[in-house]
mmCIF file of C-alpha atoms and ligand atoms in Angstrom:
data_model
loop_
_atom_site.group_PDB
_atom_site.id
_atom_site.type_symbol
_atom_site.label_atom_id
_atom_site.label_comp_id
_atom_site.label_asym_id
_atom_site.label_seq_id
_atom_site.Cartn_x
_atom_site.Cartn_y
_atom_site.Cartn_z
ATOM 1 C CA UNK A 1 2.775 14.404 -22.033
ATOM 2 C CA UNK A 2 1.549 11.130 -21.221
ATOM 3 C CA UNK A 3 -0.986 9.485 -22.970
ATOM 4 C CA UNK A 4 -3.161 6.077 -21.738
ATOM 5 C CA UNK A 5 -6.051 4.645 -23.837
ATOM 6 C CA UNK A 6 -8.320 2.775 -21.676
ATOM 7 C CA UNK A 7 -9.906 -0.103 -23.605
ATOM 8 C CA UNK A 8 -12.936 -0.897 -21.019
ATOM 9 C CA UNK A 9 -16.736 -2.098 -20.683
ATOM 10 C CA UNK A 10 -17.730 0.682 -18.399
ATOM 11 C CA UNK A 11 -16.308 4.063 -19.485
ATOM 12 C CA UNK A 12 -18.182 6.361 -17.175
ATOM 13 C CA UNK A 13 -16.496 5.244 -14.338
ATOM 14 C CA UNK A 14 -13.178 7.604 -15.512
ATOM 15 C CA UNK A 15 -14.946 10.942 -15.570
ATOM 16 C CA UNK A 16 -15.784 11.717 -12.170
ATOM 17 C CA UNK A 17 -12.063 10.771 -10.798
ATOM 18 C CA UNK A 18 -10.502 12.604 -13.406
ATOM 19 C CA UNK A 19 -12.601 15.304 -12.337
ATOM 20 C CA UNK A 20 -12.055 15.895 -8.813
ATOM 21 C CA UNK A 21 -8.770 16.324 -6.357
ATOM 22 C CA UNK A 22 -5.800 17.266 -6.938
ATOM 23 C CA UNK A 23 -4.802 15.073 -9.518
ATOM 24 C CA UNK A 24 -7.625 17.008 -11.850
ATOM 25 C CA UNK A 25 -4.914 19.342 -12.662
ATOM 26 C CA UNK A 26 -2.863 16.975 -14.076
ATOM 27 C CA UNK A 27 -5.815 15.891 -16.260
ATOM 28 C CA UNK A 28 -7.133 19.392 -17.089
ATOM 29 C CA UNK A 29 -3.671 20.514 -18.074
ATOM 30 C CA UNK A 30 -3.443 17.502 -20.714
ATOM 31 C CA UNK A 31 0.136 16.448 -18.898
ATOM 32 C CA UNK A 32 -1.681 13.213 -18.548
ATOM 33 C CA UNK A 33 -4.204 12.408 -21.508
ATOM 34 C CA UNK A 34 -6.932 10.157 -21.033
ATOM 35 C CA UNK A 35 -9.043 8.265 -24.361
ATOM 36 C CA UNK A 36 -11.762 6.020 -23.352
ATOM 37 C CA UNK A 37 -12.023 3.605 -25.693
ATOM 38 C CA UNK A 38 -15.772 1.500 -25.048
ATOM 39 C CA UNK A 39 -15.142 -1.974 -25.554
ATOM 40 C CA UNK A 40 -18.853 -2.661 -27.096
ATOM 41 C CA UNK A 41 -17.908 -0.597 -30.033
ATOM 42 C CA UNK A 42 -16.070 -3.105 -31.402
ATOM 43 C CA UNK A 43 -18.329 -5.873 -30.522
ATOM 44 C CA UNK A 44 -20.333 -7.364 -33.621
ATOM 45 C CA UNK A 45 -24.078 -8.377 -33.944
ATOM 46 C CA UNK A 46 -27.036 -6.673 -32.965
ATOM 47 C CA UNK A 47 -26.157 -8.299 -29.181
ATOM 48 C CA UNK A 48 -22.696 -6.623 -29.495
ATOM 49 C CA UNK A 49 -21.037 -9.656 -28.032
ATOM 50 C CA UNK A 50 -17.963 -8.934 -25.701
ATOM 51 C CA UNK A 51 -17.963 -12.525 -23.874
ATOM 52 C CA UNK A 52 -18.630 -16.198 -24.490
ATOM 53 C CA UNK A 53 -18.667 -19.384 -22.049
ATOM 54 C CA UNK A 54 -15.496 -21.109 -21.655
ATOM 55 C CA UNK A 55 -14.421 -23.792 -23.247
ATOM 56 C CA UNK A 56 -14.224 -26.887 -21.017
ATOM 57 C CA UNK A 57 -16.496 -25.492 -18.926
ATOM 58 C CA UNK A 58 -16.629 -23.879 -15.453
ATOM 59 C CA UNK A 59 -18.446 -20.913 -14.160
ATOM 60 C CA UNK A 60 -18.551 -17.138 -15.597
ATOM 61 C CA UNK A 61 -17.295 -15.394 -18.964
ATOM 62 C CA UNK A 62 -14.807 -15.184 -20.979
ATOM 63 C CA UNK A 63 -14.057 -12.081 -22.763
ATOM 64 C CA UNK A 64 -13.655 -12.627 -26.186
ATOM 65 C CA UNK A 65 -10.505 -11.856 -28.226
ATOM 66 C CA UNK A 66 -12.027 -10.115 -31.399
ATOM 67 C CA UNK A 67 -13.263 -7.071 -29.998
ATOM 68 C CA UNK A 68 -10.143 -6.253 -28.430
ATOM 69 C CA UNK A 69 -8.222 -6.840 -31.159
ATOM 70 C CA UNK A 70 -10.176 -4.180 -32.860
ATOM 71 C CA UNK A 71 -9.755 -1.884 -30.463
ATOM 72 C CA UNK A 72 -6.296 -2.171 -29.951
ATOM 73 C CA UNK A 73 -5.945 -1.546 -33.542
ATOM 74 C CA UNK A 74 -7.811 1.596 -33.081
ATOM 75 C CA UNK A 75 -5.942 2.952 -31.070
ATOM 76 C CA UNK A 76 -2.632 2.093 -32.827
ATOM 77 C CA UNK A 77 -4.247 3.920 -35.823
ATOM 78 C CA UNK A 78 -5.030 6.686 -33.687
ATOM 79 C CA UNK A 79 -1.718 6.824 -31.712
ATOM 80 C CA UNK A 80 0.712 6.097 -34.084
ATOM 81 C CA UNK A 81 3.174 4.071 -32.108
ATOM 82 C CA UNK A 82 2.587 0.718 -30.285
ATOM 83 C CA UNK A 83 2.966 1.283 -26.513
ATOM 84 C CA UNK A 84 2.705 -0.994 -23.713
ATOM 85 C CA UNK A 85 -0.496 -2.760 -23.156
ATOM 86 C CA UNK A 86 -0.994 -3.552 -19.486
ATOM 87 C CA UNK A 87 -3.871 -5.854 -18.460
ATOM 88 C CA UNK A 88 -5.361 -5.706 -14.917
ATOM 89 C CA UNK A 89 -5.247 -9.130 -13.165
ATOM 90 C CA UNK A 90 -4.861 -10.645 -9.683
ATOM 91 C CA UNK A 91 -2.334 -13.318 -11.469
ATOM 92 C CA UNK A 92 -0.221 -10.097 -12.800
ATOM 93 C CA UNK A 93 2.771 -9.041 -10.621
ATOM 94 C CA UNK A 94 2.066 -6.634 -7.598
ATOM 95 C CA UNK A 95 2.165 -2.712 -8.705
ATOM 96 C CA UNK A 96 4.851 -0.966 -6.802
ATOM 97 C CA UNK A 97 5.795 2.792 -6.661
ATOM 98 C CA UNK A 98 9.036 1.836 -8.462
ATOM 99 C CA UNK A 99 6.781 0.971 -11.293
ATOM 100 C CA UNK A 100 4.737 3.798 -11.306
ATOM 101 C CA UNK A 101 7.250 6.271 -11.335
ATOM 102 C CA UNK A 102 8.828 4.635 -14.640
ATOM 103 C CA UNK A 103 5.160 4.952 -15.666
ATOM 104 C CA UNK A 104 5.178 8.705 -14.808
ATOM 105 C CA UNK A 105 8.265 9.113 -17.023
ATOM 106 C CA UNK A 106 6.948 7.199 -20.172
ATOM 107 C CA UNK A 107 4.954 8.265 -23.096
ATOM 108 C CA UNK A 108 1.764 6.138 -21.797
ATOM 109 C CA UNK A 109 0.124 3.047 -22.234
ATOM 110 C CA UNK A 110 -3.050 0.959 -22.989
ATOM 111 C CA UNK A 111 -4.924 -0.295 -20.219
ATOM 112 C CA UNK A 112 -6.682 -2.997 -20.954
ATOM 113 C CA UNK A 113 -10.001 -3.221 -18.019
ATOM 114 C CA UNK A 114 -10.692 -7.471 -18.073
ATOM 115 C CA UNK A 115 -14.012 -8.029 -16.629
ATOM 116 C CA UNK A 116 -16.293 -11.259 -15.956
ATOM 117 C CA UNK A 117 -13.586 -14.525 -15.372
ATOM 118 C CA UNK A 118 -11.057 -13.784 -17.181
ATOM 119 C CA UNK A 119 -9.603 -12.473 -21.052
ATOM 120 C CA UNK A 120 -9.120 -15.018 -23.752
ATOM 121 C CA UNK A 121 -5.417 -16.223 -22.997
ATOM 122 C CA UNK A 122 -4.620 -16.198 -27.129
ATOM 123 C CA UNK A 123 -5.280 -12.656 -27.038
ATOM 124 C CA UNK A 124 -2.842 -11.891 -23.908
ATOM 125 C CA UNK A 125 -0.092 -13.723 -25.115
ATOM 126 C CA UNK A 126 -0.087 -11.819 -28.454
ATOM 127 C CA UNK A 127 -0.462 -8.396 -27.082
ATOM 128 C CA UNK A 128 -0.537 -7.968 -23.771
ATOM 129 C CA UNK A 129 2.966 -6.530 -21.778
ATOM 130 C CA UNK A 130 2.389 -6.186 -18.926
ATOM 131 C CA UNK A 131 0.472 -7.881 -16.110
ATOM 132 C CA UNK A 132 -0.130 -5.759 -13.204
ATOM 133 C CA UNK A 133 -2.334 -6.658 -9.711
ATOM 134 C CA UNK A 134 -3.183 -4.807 -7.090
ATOM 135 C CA UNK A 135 -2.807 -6.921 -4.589
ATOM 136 C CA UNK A 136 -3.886 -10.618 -3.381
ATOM 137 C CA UNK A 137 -7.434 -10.274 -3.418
ATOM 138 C CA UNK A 138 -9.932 -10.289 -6.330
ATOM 139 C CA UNK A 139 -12.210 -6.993 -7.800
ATOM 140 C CA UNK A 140 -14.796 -7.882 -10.483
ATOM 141 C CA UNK A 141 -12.747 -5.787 -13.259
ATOM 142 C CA UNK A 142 -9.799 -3.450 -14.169
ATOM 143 C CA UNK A 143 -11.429 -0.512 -14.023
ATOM 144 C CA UNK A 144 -10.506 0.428 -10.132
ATOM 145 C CA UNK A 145 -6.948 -0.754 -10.995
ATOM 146 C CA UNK A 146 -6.361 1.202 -13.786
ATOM 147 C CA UNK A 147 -7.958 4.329 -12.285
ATOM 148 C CA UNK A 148 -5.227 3.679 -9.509
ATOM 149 C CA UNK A 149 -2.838 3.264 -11.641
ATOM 150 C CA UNK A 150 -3.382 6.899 -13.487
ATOM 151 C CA UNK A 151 -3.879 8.665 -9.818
ATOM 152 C CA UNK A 152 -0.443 7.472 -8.874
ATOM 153 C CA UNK A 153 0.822 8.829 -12.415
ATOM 154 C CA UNK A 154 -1.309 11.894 -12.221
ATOM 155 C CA UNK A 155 -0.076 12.993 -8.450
ATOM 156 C CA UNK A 156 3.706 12.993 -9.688
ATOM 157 C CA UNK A 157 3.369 15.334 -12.547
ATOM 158 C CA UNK A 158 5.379 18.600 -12.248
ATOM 159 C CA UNK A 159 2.896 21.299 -10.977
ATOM 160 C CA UNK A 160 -0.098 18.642 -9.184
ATOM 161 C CA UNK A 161 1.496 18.497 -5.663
ATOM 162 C CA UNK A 162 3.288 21.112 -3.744
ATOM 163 C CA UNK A 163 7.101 20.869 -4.992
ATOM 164 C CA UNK A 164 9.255 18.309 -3.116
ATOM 165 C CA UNK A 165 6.248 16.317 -1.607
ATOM 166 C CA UNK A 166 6.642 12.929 -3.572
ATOM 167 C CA UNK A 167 9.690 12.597 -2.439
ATOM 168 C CA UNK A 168 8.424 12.328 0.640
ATOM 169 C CA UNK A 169 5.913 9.311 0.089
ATOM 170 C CA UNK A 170 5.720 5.804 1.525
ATOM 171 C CA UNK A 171 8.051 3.507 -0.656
ATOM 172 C CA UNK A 172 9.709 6.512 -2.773
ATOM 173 C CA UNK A 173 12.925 5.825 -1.009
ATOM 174 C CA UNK A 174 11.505 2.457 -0.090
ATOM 175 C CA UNK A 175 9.963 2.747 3.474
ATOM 176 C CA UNK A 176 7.025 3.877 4.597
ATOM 177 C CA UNK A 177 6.333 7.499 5.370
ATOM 178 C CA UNK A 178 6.718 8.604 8.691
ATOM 179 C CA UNK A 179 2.973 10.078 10.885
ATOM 180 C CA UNK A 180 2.112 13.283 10.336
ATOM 181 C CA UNK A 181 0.831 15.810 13.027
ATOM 182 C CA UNK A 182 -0.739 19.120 12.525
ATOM 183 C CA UNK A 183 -2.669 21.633 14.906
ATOM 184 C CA UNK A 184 -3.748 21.902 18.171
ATOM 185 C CA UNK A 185 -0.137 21.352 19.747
ATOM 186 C CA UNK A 186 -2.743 20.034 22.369
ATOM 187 C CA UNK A 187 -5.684 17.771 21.410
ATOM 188 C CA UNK A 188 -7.831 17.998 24.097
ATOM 189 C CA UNK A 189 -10.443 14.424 24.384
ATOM 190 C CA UNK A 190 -12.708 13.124 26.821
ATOM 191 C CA UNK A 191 -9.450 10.645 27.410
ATOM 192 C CA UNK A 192 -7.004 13.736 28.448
ATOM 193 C CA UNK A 193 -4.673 16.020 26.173
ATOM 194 C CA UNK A 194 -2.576 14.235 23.307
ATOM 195 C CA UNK A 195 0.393 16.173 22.256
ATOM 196 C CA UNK A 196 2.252 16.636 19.171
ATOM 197 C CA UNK A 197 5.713 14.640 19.788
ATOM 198 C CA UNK A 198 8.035 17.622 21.026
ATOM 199 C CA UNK A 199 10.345 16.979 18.612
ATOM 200 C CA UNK A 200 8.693 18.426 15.963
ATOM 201 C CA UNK A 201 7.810 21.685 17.602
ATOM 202 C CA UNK A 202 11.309 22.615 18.454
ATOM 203 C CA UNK A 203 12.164 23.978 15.184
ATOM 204 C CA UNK A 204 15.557 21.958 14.875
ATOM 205 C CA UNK A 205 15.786 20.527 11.187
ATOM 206 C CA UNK A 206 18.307 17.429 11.720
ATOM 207 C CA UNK A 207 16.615 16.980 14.945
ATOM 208 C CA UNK A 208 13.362 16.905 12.908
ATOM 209 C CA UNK A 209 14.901 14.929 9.944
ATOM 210 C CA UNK A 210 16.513 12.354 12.481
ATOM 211 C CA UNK A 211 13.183 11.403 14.405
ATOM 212 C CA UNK A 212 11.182 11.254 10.818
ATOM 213 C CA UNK A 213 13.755 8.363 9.379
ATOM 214 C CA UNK A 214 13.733 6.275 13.260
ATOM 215 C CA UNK A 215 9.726 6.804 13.031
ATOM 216 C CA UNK A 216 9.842 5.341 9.405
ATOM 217 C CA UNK A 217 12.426 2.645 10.259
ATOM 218 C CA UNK A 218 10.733 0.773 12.858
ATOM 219 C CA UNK A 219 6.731 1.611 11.489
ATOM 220 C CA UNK A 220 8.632 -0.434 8.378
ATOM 221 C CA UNK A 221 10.175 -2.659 10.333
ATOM 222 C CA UNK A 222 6.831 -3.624 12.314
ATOM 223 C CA UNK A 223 4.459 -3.830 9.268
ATOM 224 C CA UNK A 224 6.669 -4.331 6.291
ATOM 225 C CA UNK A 225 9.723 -6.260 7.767
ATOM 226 C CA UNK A 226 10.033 -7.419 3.946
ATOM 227 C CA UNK A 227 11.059 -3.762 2.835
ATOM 228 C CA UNK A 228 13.936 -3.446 5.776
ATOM 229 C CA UNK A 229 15.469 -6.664 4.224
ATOM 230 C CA UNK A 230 15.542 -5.022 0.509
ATOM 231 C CA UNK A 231 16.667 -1.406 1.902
ATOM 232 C CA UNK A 232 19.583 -3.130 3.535
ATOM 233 C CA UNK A 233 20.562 -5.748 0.941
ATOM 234 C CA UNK A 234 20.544 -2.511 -1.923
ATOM 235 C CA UNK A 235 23.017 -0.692 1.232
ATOM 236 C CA UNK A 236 20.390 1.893 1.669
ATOM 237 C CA UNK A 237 20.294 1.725 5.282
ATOM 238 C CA UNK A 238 23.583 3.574 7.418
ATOM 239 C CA UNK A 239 24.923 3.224 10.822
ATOM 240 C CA UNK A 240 22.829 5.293 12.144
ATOM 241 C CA UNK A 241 19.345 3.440 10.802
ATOM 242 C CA UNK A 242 21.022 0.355 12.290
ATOM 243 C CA UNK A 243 21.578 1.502 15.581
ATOM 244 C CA UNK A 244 17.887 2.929 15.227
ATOM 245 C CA UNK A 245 17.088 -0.548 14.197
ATOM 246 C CA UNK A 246 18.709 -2.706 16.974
ATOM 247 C CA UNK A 247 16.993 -0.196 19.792
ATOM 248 C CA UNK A 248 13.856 -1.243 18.081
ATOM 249 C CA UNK A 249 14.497 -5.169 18.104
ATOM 250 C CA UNK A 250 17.814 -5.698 20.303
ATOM 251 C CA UNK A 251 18.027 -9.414 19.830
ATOM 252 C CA UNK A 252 18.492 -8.685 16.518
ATOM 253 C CA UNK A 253 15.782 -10.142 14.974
ATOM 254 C CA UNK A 254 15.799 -7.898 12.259
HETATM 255 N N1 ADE B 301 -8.862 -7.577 -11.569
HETATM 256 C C1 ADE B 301 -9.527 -8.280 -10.629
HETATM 257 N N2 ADE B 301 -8.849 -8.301 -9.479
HETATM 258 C C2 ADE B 301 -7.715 -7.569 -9.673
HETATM 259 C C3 ADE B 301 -6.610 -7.236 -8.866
HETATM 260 N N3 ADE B 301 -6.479 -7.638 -7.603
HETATM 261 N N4 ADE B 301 -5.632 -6.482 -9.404
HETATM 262 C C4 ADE B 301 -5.722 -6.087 -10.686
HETATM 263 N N5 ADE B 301 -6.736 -6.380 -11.493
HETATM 264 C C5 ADE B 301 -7.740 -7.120 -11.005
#
């Protein structure tokens, strides 16, 4: 069981994704427990507070550090145990799958959903684990993040996909997944008939297997060149890759 306690401004955003997909399983069966924790609760005054200009000036709002303080208390009290606390921001470090799946095996964590410019830093540096991004661009809070983050947990729980598919995914084994093709053998368009590479019809597994790992090494190598380097410097690529490789880029740019 995995347990995250989402400390956020805008709670009903979780319901409806937790409530539709396949990853709903994963949610309905409790493997992956979800507590909303609304941020305004712990806000004080009859304006429930949550932000404040800041200091030195500039533009937007600063989330304050008291109410989430609070919160975070709650949910030790409620929890028991102090987990990690991972706080949505562009400056964080990318998420990768690598990440996720040690996320997947853990007990859970608290996501903490920043909104408006930014959190107090005195309140990150005392609590806060982990940063995590999404990427190089900016969203106007943590909710979409952390919503990503507990699909990619929820999808790798025992029972939520069909059994060995995960294994099969983009950047499990550190490439990206090969294309997929499924019926008519023949797509007939206005621009003629587009078949299904033969391959793939002719029942033979290696053969099968063989064409999947080429069609994944050089989609990597065209769009994520950055992901051949790593496969080969941990020795995850063989012979056979390289000569798959080389056909793919003979001057050896690679
Ligand atoms: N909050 C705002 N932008 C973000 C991003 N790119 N990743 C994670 N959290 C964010």
């Amino acid at each position: 069981m995995i347990r995250f306690d989402i400390v956020t401004l805008f709670p009903e955003l979780f319901g409806p994704h937790m409530a539709s997909g396949v990853t709903r399983r994963a949610f309905d069966s409790r493997q992956v427990q979800v507590r909303l924790w609304p941020l305004r609760d712990f806000a004080d005054g009859p304006y429930r507070r949550v932000d404040d200009r800041p200091f030195g000036g500039g533009p937007g709002m600063v989330m304050l550090a008291q109410p989430l303080q609070r919160a975070l208390e709650a949910v030790h009290a409620e929890r028991g145990d102090l987990p990690a606390v991972v706080h949505f921001t562009p400056t964080g470090r990318t998420l990768t799958q690598a990440q996720v799946q040690e996320m997947a095996a853990g007990s859970g964590a608290v996501l903490l959903c920043g909104r408006y410019e930014g959190v107090d830093q005195r309140f990150l540096d005392r609590h806060v684990t982990q940063e995590v991004s999404l990427g190089d661009y900016v969203l106007s809070g943590g909710e979409l993040p952390a919503l990503v983050l507990l699909d990619a947990v929820a999808r790798l729980q025992p029972g939520v996909l069909p059994a060995p598919s995960h294994e099969q995914d983009s950047f499990s084994d550190g490439l990206l997944e090969a294309p997929a093709y499924t019926r008519p053998e023949q797509w007939v368009t206005p621009a003629g008939a587009l078949p299904v590479p033969p391959v793939l019809l002719s029942g033979h597994h290696a053969q099968i297997a063989a064409w999947r790992r080429g069609q994944s090494l050089v989609l990597t190598a065209k769009r994520r060149p950055d992901l051949i380097a790593a496969a080969r410097a941990a020795g995850r690529l063989d012979e056979a890759d390289e000569r798959v490789l080389r056909q793919f880029a003979p001057d050896d740019t690679l």
